[in-house]
XYZ file of C-alpha atoms in Angstrom:
635
model
C -56.063 165.342 -57.229
C -53.517 167.052 -55.015
C -52.537 163.947 -53.063
C -51.571 162.189 -56.292
C -49.030 164.886 -57.088
C -47.482 164.185 -53.694
C -47.050 160.488 -54.434
C -43.818 161.090 -56.261
C -40.661 159.082 -56.509
C -38.160 161.019 -54.457
C -34.566 161.293 -55.570
C -31.251 162.520 -54.245
C -29.227 163.831 -57.176
C -25.476 164.052 -56.699
C -25.017 166.197 -59.807
C -26.573 169.224 -58.120
C -25.243 168.579 -54.650
C -22.898 170.232 -52.278
C -20.783 167.642 -50.431
C -22.921 165.199 -48.439
C -26.261 166.927 -49.130
C -28.157 166.172 -52.287
C -30.656 168.397 -54.048
C -33.973 166.698 -54.804
C -35.603 165.765 -58.053
C -39.059 164.278 -58.464
C -41.232 162.555 -61.048
C -44.543 160.745 -61.170
C -44.929 157.020 -60.506
C -47.476 154.772 -62.125
C -51.033 155.315 -60.983
C -52.919 153.080 -58.615
C -54.759 151.099 -61.311
C -53.419 147.609 -61.871
C -55.146 145.700 -64.637
C -57.961 147.013 -66.823
C -60.331 144.839 -68.756
C -60.587 147.539 -71.413
C -56.975 148.721 -71.522
C -54.571 145.807 -71.344
C -51.657 146.292 -68.983
C -48.337 144.422 -69.271
C -47.547 142.120 -66.388
C -51.098 140.936 -65.765
C -51.439 138.086 -63.297
C -51.397 134.650 -64.911
C -54.273 132.454 -63.777
C -53.990 128.644 -63.787
C -57.039 126.715 -64.950
C -59.654 126.616 -62.205
C -58.148 129.493 -60.213
C -59.356 133.044 -59.824
C -62.585 134.743 -58.844
C -65.935 133.033 -59.380
C -68.978 135.283 -59.529
C -72.004 133.957 -57.699
C -75.075 135.460 -56.085
C -74.855 136.440 -52.443
C -73.909 139.227 -50.067
C -70.445 140.712 -50.476
C -68.022 143.412 -49.527
C -66.881 144.854 -52.873
C -63.331 146.049 -52.243
C -61.006 148.052 -54.494
C -57.979 146.010 -55.498
C -55.875 149.189 -55.543
C -56.782 150.718 -52.171
C -58.391 147.764 -50.326
C -61.258 150.070 -49.374
C -64.860 148.995 -49.657
C -67.546 150.256 -51.998
C -69.718 152.333 -49.661
C -73.141 153.963 -49.993
C -72.793 157.456 -48.531
C -75.531 160.057 -48.104
C -74.545 163.434 -49.578
C -75.488 166.918 -48.397
C -78.199 167.142 -51.085
C -79.840 163.939 -49.844
C -78.687 161.766 -52.729
C -76.742 158.595 -52.074
C -73.378 158.402 -53.814
C -70.916 155.559 -54.097
C -67.531 156.177 -52.499
C -64.673 154.090 -51.178
C -64.078 153.854 -47.438
C -62.163 151.745 -44.993
C -64.193 149.312 -42.919
C -65.612 150.436 -39.580
C -68.471 148.931 -37.539
C -70.503 152.081 -38.204
C -70.072 151.841 -41.986
C -70.406 148.069 -42.311
C -74.095 148.011 -43.229
C -73.442 150.598 -45.963
C -70.716 148.377 -47.402
C -72.655 145.125 -47.800
C -74.012 144.503 -51.297
C -76.418 141.844 -52.500
C -75.342 140.564 -55.914
C -78.366 139.246 -57.821
C -78.259 137.510 -61.196
C -80.399 139.184 -63.874
C -80.265 138.045 -67.489
C -76.681 137.977 -68.670
C -75.585 140.379 -65.936
C -76.087 141.248 -62.283
C -77.776 143.848 -60.126
C -76.072 145.320 -57.065
C -78.485 146.000 -54.206
C -77.858 147.968 -51.007
C -79.742 146.342 -48.131
C -79.074 149.410 -45.985
C -80.907 151.749 -48.364
C -83.051 149.324 -50.372
C -81.779 150.689 -53.688
C -79.760 149.534 -56.684
C -76.459 150.722 -58.136
C -77.469 152.766 -61.171
C -75.520 154.319 -64.022
C -76.448 157.981 -64.464
C -74.566 161.267 -64.607
C -72.539 159.599 -61.903
C -72.946 156.217 -60.235
C -75.808 156.492 -57.733
C -78.269 154.410 -55.775
C -81.820 154.516 -57.101
C -85.107 152.702 -56.625
C -85.652 149.608 -58.758
C -86.480 150.656 -62.314
C -85.838 147.558 -64.409
C -83.725 149.678 -66.749
C -80.476 148.482 -68.289
C -78.756 151.203 -66.265
C -79.080 148.906 -63.243
C -77.557 145.887 -64.982
C -73.845 145.222 -64.562
C -71.495 142.745 -66.190
C -69.140 141.197 -63.632
C -66.208 139.366 -65.165
C -63.344 137.597 -63.457
C -59.844 139.011 -63.725
C -57.350 136.797 -61.861
C -58.358 136.919 -58.179
C -60.483 140.017 -58.780
C -63.347 141.175 -60.994
C -64.228 144.110 -63.195
C -67.734 145.551 -62.896
C -68.869 147.067 -66.191
C -72.032 148.876 -67.168
C -73.834 146.422 -69.439
C -73.507 147.317 -73.105
C -70.708 149.838 -72.538
C -66.936 149.821 -72.457
C -66.855 151.515 -69.075
C -66.571 150.024 -65.615
C -66.504 151.030 -61.967
C -63.299 152.754 -60.882
C -62.136 155.080 -58.112
C -62.174 158.667 -59.336
C -58.643 159.922 -60.051
C -57.277 156.646 -58.585
C -57.539 158.344 -55.180
C -56.671 156.450 -52.008
C -58.463 158.527 -49.371
C -61.784 157.699 -47.774
C -64.692 159.421 -49.472
C -63.261 159.303 -53.003
C -66.128 158.926 -55.470
C -66.667 155.831 -57.566
C -67.158 156.579 -61.256
C -67.429 154.701 -64.534
C -64.295 154.850 -66.622
C -62.859 153.194 -69.717
C -60.015 152.045 -67.476
C -62.129 149.925 -65.189
C -60.694 149.247 -61.771
C -60.321 145.820 -60.230
C -62.462 144.785 -57.287
C -62.372 141.854 -54.897
C -65.566 140.145 -53.765
C -65.557 139.001 -50.132
C -68.628 136.997 -49.187
C -70.403 138.205 -46.044
C -71.504 135.261 -43.943
C -71.579 137.145 -40.647
C -72.524 140.814 -40.948
C -71.359 141.510 -37.378
C -67.837 140.130 -37.918
C -64.979 142.474 -36.992
C -62.802 143.504 -39.943
C -60.818 146.235 -38.168
C -57.095 146.595 -38.851
C -54.828 144.294 -36.893
C -51.035 144.115 -37.086
C -49.804 141.004 -38.898
C -46.176 140.406 -37.978
C -45.695 137.983 -40.840
C -41.924 138.368 -41.102
C -41.373 137.133 -37.546
C -43.664 134.129 -38.045
C -42.275 133.008 -41.406
C -39.255 130.865 -42.238
C -37.225 130.760 -45.437
C -34.939 127.875 -46.449
C -33.548 128.355 -49.944
C -31.139 125.416 -49.760
C -33.970 122.941 -49.132
C -36.364 125.183 -51.101
C -39.036 125.172 -48.401
C -40.929 128.140 -46.989
C -43.426 128.571 -44.176
C -45.280 131.817 -44.861
C -47.559 133.941 -42.719
C -49.806 136.553 -44.343
C -48.934 140.241 -44.467
C -51.495 143.029 -44.479
C -51.646 144.373 -48.066
C -49.248 147.213 -48.832
C -52.214 149.513 -49.592
C -53.741 148.969 -46.146
C -50.435 149.663 -44.409
C -49.876 152.757 -46.573
C -53.313 154.047 -45.617
C -52.641 153.460 -41.922
C -49.242 155.155 -42.027
C -50.581 157.824 -44.457
C -47.673 157.443 -46.864
C -45.788 155.162 -49.220
C -46.377 151.471 -49.825
C -43.796 149.170 -48.320
C -43.041 145.564 -49.300
C -45.775 142.980 -48.645
C -44.020 139.968 -50.177
C -41.678 137.291 -48.838
C -38.229 136.528 -50.311
C -37.131 133.073 -51.457
C -33.406 133.335 -52.133
C -33.957 131.433 -55.407
C -32.972 132.834 -58.797
C -35.016 131.860 -61.866
C -33.828 132.235 -65.466
C -36.050 133.206 -68.379
C -37.492 130.136 -70.117
C -36.994 127.911 -67.086
C -39.835 125.588 -66.042
C -40.833 126.033 -62.409
C -42.936 123.677 -60.284
C -44.154 124.835 -56.868
C -46.307 122.944 -54.361
C -48.534 124.953 -52.027
C -50.269 123.582 -48.937
C -52.757 125.288 -46.620
C -54.312 127.875 -48.963
C -57.866 128.834 -48.054
C -60.479 128.800 -50.815
C -63.141 131.019 -49.233
C -62.063 134.376 -50.659
C -59.844 136.221 -53.115
C -56.864 136.739 -50.785
C -54.309 134.138 -51.758
C -50.753 133.585 -52.863
C -49.159 135.292 -55.852
C -45.807 133.959 -57.018
C -43.594 136.642 -58.538
C -40.445 136.463 -60.622
C -38.839 139.790 -59.781
C -39.840 142.294 -57.110
C -42.748 144.721 -57.473
C -41.914 147.437 -59.949
C -41.046 150.704 -58.275
C -38.097 151.415 -60.542
C -37.326 154.899 -61.818
C -40.202 155.912 -64.134
C -41.494 152.351 -63.765
C -39.608 150.890 -66.689
C -41.645 148.004 -68.220
C -38.570 145.787 -67.936
C -39.036 145.988 -64.170
C -42.532 144.466 -64.170
C -42.538 141.145 -62.309
C -44.074 138.008 -63.746
C -47.048 137.222 -61.498
C -48.760 133.848 -61.107
C -51.875 133.311 -58.995
C -51.167 130.107 -57.091
C -53.614 127.343 -56.232
C -53.581 124.686 -53.548
C -51.356 121.827 -54.674
C -49.124 121.773 -57.735
C -48.398 124.959 -59.721
C -46.389 124.975 -62.955
C -45.234 127.875 -65.111
C -42.439 128.950 -67.433
C -40.451 132.006 -66.369
C -40.913 134.921 -68.769
C -38.001 136.872 -67.282
C -34.922 136.496 -65.089
C -35.163 137.319 -61.413
C -35.483 136.213 -57.826
C -38.674 134.472 -56.723
C -40.965 136.258 -54.267
C -44.226 135.244 -52.603
C -46.993 137.792 -52.023
C -49.289 136.275 -49.405
C -51.766 138.735 -47.890
C -54.764 138.959 -45.587
C -56.944 142.015 -46.209
C -59.029 141.484 -43.078
C -62.226 141.113 -45.133
C -62.097 137.313 -45.079
C -64.487 135.341 -42.918
C -61.512 133.959 -40.980
C -57.905 135.154 -40.659
C -55.574 133.576 -43.184
C -53.497 130.718 -41.774
C -49.831 130.135 -42.487
C -49.072 128.146 -45.627
C -46.218 125.911 -46.744
C -44.499 126.359 -50.096
C -42.018 123.952 -51.694
C -40.183 124.704 -54.929
C -39.898 121.273 -56.570
C -38.329 122.225 -59.887
C -36.632 125.301 -61.281
C -34.619 128.066 -59.716
C -31.201 127.914 -58.107
C -30.067 129.187 -54.725
C -28.410 132.578 -54.444
C -26.432 133.824 -51.438
C -29.272 134.468 -48.993
C -28.588 135.974 -45.575
C -31.375 135.834 -42.976
C -30.913 137.972 -39.889
C -30.822 135.896 -36.715
C -30.547 132.621 -38.640
C -27.536 132.723 -40.968
C -24.157 132.570 -39.223
C -21.070 134.391 -40.574
C -19.576 131.028 -41.503
C -22.699 129.965 -43.379
C -22.733 133.277 -45.237
C -19.126 132.897 -46.360
C -19.870 129.348 -47.489
C -22.896 130.495 -49.507
C -20.875 133.207 -51.205
C -18.388 130.562 -52.281
C -20.904 127.823 -53.140
C -23.198 130.096 -55.178
C -20.515 132.267 -56.731
C -22.229 132.196 -60.133
C -25.573 133.556 -58.860
C -26.190 136.997 -60.416
C -27.822 138.463 -57.282
C -27.464 138.242 -53.529
C -30.125 139.001 -50.936
C -29.831 140.007 -47.277
C -33.040 139.892 -45.246
C -33.798 141.436 -41.870
C -37.027 141.558 -39.940
C -37.820 145.067 -41.226
C -35.671 145.517 -44.316
C -33.922 143.618 -47.080
C -31.245 144.360 -49.654
C -31.041 142.912 -53.166
C -27.914 143.729 -55.167
C -25.799 142.238 -57.934
C -23.069 139.875 -56.789
C -20.504 141.938 -58.690
C -21.614 145.064 -56.828
C -21.465 143.294 -53.484
C -17.909 142.111 -54.154
C -16.905 145.571 -55.372
C -18.253 147.127 -52.181
C -15.878 145.132 -50.034
C -18.237 142.281 -49.088
C -20.047 144.141 -46.328
C -21.159 142.380 -43.156
C -24.914 141.734 -43.603
C -25.580 141.804 -39.856
C -23.993 145.249 -39.529
C -25.786 146.594 -42.604
C -29.243 145.349 -41.622
C -28.738 146.317 -37.998
C -27.733 149.849 -38.939
C -30.695 150.426 -41.266
C -33.153 148.982 -38.757
C -31.656 151.207 -36.069
C -32.403 154.247 -38.247
C -35.932 152.933 -38.812
C -36.309 152.770 -35.035
C -35.387 156.458 -34.793
C -37.913 157.283 -37.515
C -40.512 155.256 -35.594
C -39.866 157.508 -32.576
C -40.544 160.708 -34.519
C -43.632 159.106 -36.072
C -45.160 158.012 -32.765
C -45.024 154.354 -33.818
C -44.559 153.182 -30.250
C -46.781 150.093 -30.224
C -49.268 151.680 -27.829
C -52.138 150.593 -30.101
C -52.690 148.658 -33.315
C -52.884 151.982 -35.149
C -49.543 153.117 -33.718
C -47.584 149.909 -34.268
C -44.380 150.045 -36.349
C -45.065 148.660 -39.795
C -44.645 144.882 -40.018
C -43.784 145.274 -43.711
C -40.216 145.590 -44.931
C -38.410 148.392 -46.741
C -36.711 146.800 -49.751
C -33.430 148.315 -50.983
C -32.969 147.199 -54.597
C -30.057 147.830 -56.916
C -31.510 149.491 -60.006
C -30.078 147.741 -63.042
C -33.262 148.499 -65.027
C -33.143 152.265 -65.513
C -30.830 153.869 -68.044
C -28.250 156.553 -67.292
C -30.480 159.047 -69.121
C -33.455 158.081 -66.957
C -31.506 158.236 -63.724
C -30.010 161.685 -64.385
C -27.245 161.041 -61.851
C -29.680 159.998 -59.126
C -27.876 158.817 -56.013
C -30.792 157.160 -54.214
C -34.550 157.318 -54.653
C -37.582 156.253 -52.633
C -40.779 155.063 -54.244
C -43.610 152.571 -53.896
C -42.334 149.232 -52.555
C -38.615 150.041 -52.534
C -35.634 152.330 -52.244
C -33.679 152.291 -55.487
C -29.893 152.011 -55.469
C -28.767 153.185 -58.913
C -25.311 153.517 -60.419
C -22.652 153.316 -57.707
C -24.870 154.194 -54.740
C -25.426 150.516 -53.940
C -21.689 150.028 -53.519
C -21.338 153.163 -51.413
C -24.258 152.182 -49.195
C -22.876 148.702 -48.628
C -19.258 149.761 -48.248
C -19.693 151.740 -45.051
C -23.146 150.944 -43.698
C -22.433 152.469 -40.291
C -20.509 155.526 -41.457
C -21.144 158.797 -39.656
C -22.433 160.589 -42.750
C -25.252 158.469 -44.177
C -27.678 161.319 -44.785
C -28.857 159.746 -48.042
C -30.040 156.590 -46.263
C -31.694 158.548 -43.436
C -33.358 160.833 -45.978
C -34.757 158.123 -48.265
C -36.008 156.108 -45.310
C -37.660 159.333 -44.155
C -39.679 159.434 -47.374
C -41.108 156.036 -46.434
C -42.430 157.619 -43.213
C -43.734 160.965 -44.546
C -47.463 161.503 -44.144
C -49.087 162.932 -47.255
C -51.835 164.688 -45.266
C -49.422 167.452 -44.209
C -46.976 167.336 -47.104
C -48.452 169.818 -49.529
C -46.524 170.931 -52.679
C -43.147 172.436 -51.886
C -42.700 170.449 -48.674
C -41.833 167.005 -50.019
C -38.090 167.537 -49.677
C -38.457 169.609 -46.502
C -40.486 167.615 -43.981
C -38.621 164.423 -44.913
C -35.604 165.891 -43.155
C -37.431 166.089 -39.821
C -36.607 162.378 -39.591
C -33.032 162.864 -40.821
C -32.256 165.575 -38.252
C -33.663 163.404 -35.475
C -31.476 160.486 -36.630
C -28.440 162.777 -36.738
C -29.099 163.851 -33.155
C -29.806 160.322 -31.884
C -26.694 158.864 -33.500
C -24.533 161.557 -31.928
C -22.264 161.672 -34.968
C -19.792 164.500 -35.618
C -21.549 165.322 -38.887
C -22.537 168.996 -39.119
C -26.238 169.719 -39.557
C -27.104 170.752 -43.126
C -28.816 173.803 -41.630
C -25.349 175.072 -40.701
C -23.999 174.547 -44.205
C -22.976 177.738 -45.997
C -25.489 178.316 -48.775
C -24.839 181.939 -49.757
C -21.223 181.891 -50.899
C -20.988 185.665 -51.385
C -22.326 186.530 -47.961
C -20.957 183.398 -46.278
C -24.369 182.804 -44.732
C -25.606 179.408 -43.651
C -29.226 178.293 -43.835
C -30.014 179.483 -40.312
C -28.751 182.933 -41.297
C -30.973 182.862 -44.378
C -33.939 181.950 -42.171
C -33.188 184.977 -39.970
C -33.121 187.207 -43.066
C -36.430 185.741 -44.219
C -38.111 186.337 -40.855
C -36.904 189.961 -40.906
C -38.625 190.650 -44.234
C -41.749 192.835 -44.066
C -43.571 190.370 -46.326
C -43.260 186.590 -46.054
C -45.034 183.761 -47.864
C -44.047 180.309 -46.635
C -45.764 178.675 -49.616
C -43.827 180.601 -52.298
C -40.161 179.843 -53.026
C -39.713 183.348 -54.443
C -40.448 184.812 -51.016
C -37.183 183.470 -49.578
C -33.842 185.366 -49.707
C -32.296 182.589 -51.817
C -35.199 180.804 -53.561
C -33.069 177.765 -54.388
C -32.597 177.258 -50.633
C -36.326 177.457 -49.817
C -36.637 173.795 -48.863
C -33.877 174.156 -46.253
C -35.079 177.512 -44.907
C -38.551 176.023 -44.419
C -36.938 173.158 -42.520
C -35.750 175.654 -39.891
C -39.393 176.241 -38.881
C -40.026 172.526 -38.415
C -36.759 172.065 -36.539
C -37.592 174.962 -34.206
C -40.785 173.120 -33.284
C -38.888 169.879 -32.691
C -36.226 171.515 -30.542
C -38.642 173.690 -28.553
C -41.385 171.109 -28.022
C -39.396 167.867 -28.077
C -39.748 164.847 -30.337
C -43.022 164.042 -28.604
C -44.585 166.898 -30.566
C -44.128 165.166 -33.928
C -45.058 161.807 -32.416
C -48.394 163.274 -31.291
C -48.894 164.979 -34.655
C -48.341 161.731 -36.575
C -50.738 159.916 -34.247
C -53.369 162.585 -34.839
C -53.257 162.056 -38.596
C -53.409 158.274 -38.220
C -56.399 158.517 -35.888
C -58.161 161.169 -37.977
C -56.860 160.880 -41.563
C -58.021 163.483 -44.042
C -60.888 162.487 -46.286
C -61.178 163.221 -49.987
C -63.501 166.141 -49.136
C -60.653 167.724 -47.142
C -58.223 167.435 -50.047
C -56.512 170.577 -51.340
C -53.540 172.684 -50.322
C -55.553 175.352 -48.506
C -57.459 172.848 -46.371
C -54.337 170.876 -45.561
C -52.465 173.983 -44.381
C -55.300 175.035 -42.075
C -55.766 171.538 -40.662
C -52.019 171.281 -40.045
C -51.945 174.575 -38.123
C -54.867 173.494 -35.934
C -53.505 170.015 -35.259
C -50.010 171.351 -34.557
C -51.493 173.596 -31.856
C -53.309 170.626 -30.341
C -50.168 168.443 -30.464
C -48.135 171.219 -28.818
C -50.918 172.130 -26.359
C -50.014 175.720 -27.218
C -51.478 178.462 -29.372
C -48.919 178.618 -32.203
C -50.916 181.041 -34.360
C -48.400 183.871 -34.135
C -45.461 181.509 -34.670
C -46.917 180.257 -37.940
C -47.933 183.769 -38.967
C -44.383 185.029 -38.435
C -43.190 182.269 -40.722
C -45.629 183.439 -43.395
C -47.944 180.456 -43.164
C -51.506 181.685 -43.795
C -53.915 181.167 -40.888
C -57.486 181.993 -41.875
C -60.266 183.393 -39.700
C -62.007 180.053 -39.186
C -58.785 178.378 -38.053
C -57.993 181.242 -35.664
C -61.474 180.890 -34.181
C -61.098 177.119 -33.785
C -57.760 177.595 -32.005
C -59.202 180.326 -29.777
C -61.968 177.957 -28.655
C -59.306 175.582 -27.328
C -58.153 178.288 -24.862
C -54.502 177.316 -25.231
C -51.642 179.298 -23.734
C -49.176 181.052 -26.006
C -45.500 179.996 -25.837
C -43.482 181.709 -23.113
C -40.908 182.788 -25.707
C -40.948 183.588 -29.416
C -40.146 180.191 -30.941
C -39.287 181.767 -34.290
C -36.222 183.377 -32.682
C -34.855 180.092 -31.392
C -31.328 179.316 -32.588
C -30.823 175.652 -33.369
């Protein structure tokens, strides 16, 4: 599907760069599937005896472990009822409740809303009771989740194409997806999204090895709300564990009424370049009380404690104590650790391989040798600077706290030094953004730490921008363009003397900058915004396109993009609206609404196709046209 091609790992590559501005390079991350019963995946969650899902009869929400969207019975245009995934809403709730009934060695899945059973056919449908084996399903536990397989086959329920959008069909596939079963005790309970500011309500004490943890919303739920990348939904510990070391951890306060619990990880979630297997964390599903395991790799301990919102009651805070194993590393906590305490930790734990600096919205994990090489940066200045940039990106994104939907993400952005990927893999990458993290390969970690508040930090602004991009209006060719909407706003807000990249000379023979190239493009008799070859210098297409977006920002103010982001959060595209053509037309229409102006001619001048139906929809709004030709604006 088209959205999957957008979910790339984004890279700034110094090898192809003019000074300060880095040409992009992209590649595909791992897909959304985690563990398959039929295709074993490295790094599967370890389950202590007595832990994990238990399959019983009852009424349940059946929720994808990859997207945290519920299995939903949805009537199609031909009158049939298909199975899709959808986020919870009060209107959909009755279509998302399933009665699980034991039958022979398997189970039947019954929709109370439609009085029909989940049935294996050409696709997975709902049909009247037939007594056939096609309505019998094997449900087997898999850590804190289950796989749901068609009885007698090696295929199980999965989301088609691993899609994340509402309306994506459920299919049977040899790579069965994981599902979580949430018992429904009160069908009228509210499971709507609510912000969980877990970072602010949690405390970390690595010297005494005690942690008070509040639950985060799962990274998939936050990504769906923001319409972009997954951020970090786990807590740090500041403890380093060595391979082969025995670890004992006590947990108090865990609920036992649903699959949302605590996963202990050795190593952070794997978002490394090309997802090298060496970057997979060891994952242990924790139970109430004593937990023991042997570390299968080196790394810092992390705690993934989440609340999906499907539980009968909100998850309470828990207490975690590391009784045996692990050793403290230098661990800076914003607002808690004093400069004197930080210096003492650096001296006391000088042999720790890694250091970690944690803010409310971001954290950095780098090798001690790299930190020393960088000049021992001030953690408060580093974290404060990055979080200031995130605040600017929040402004552009309309994350103003005016509603739960428009609240800045409570998850963190994790900057991680990449010591996993090889030089050949990295291909001179300077920085890269991906699921869960921003990678700091080669010497970029040192450069980032050395001068965290330097005037020219385009790479940091840019990669943070990728964490904010909305995939619904980032069709192919725009990934490395629209990300710089956030960077240009940060440049303006910081008031630095750095020259805009749009003023950088790009045509060395003609001494033309990117604004000049945009003027040449607009003067062409034929223009196609979607085709690089249509631009005067095709290699500069991503920057020339940026001129259009910057003209909108300058002419209409930052409130324009704030309103546009809010529109896509309030009305996210469904799987049925997927596809480049649809996304372009929806963007044009929503941009006009956000601007409260008819921008049809502006987009047409830029060579963006506006079809007859979209023109008619805009005409019905009876919007005024801009007083001036925005495409002629000099910026």
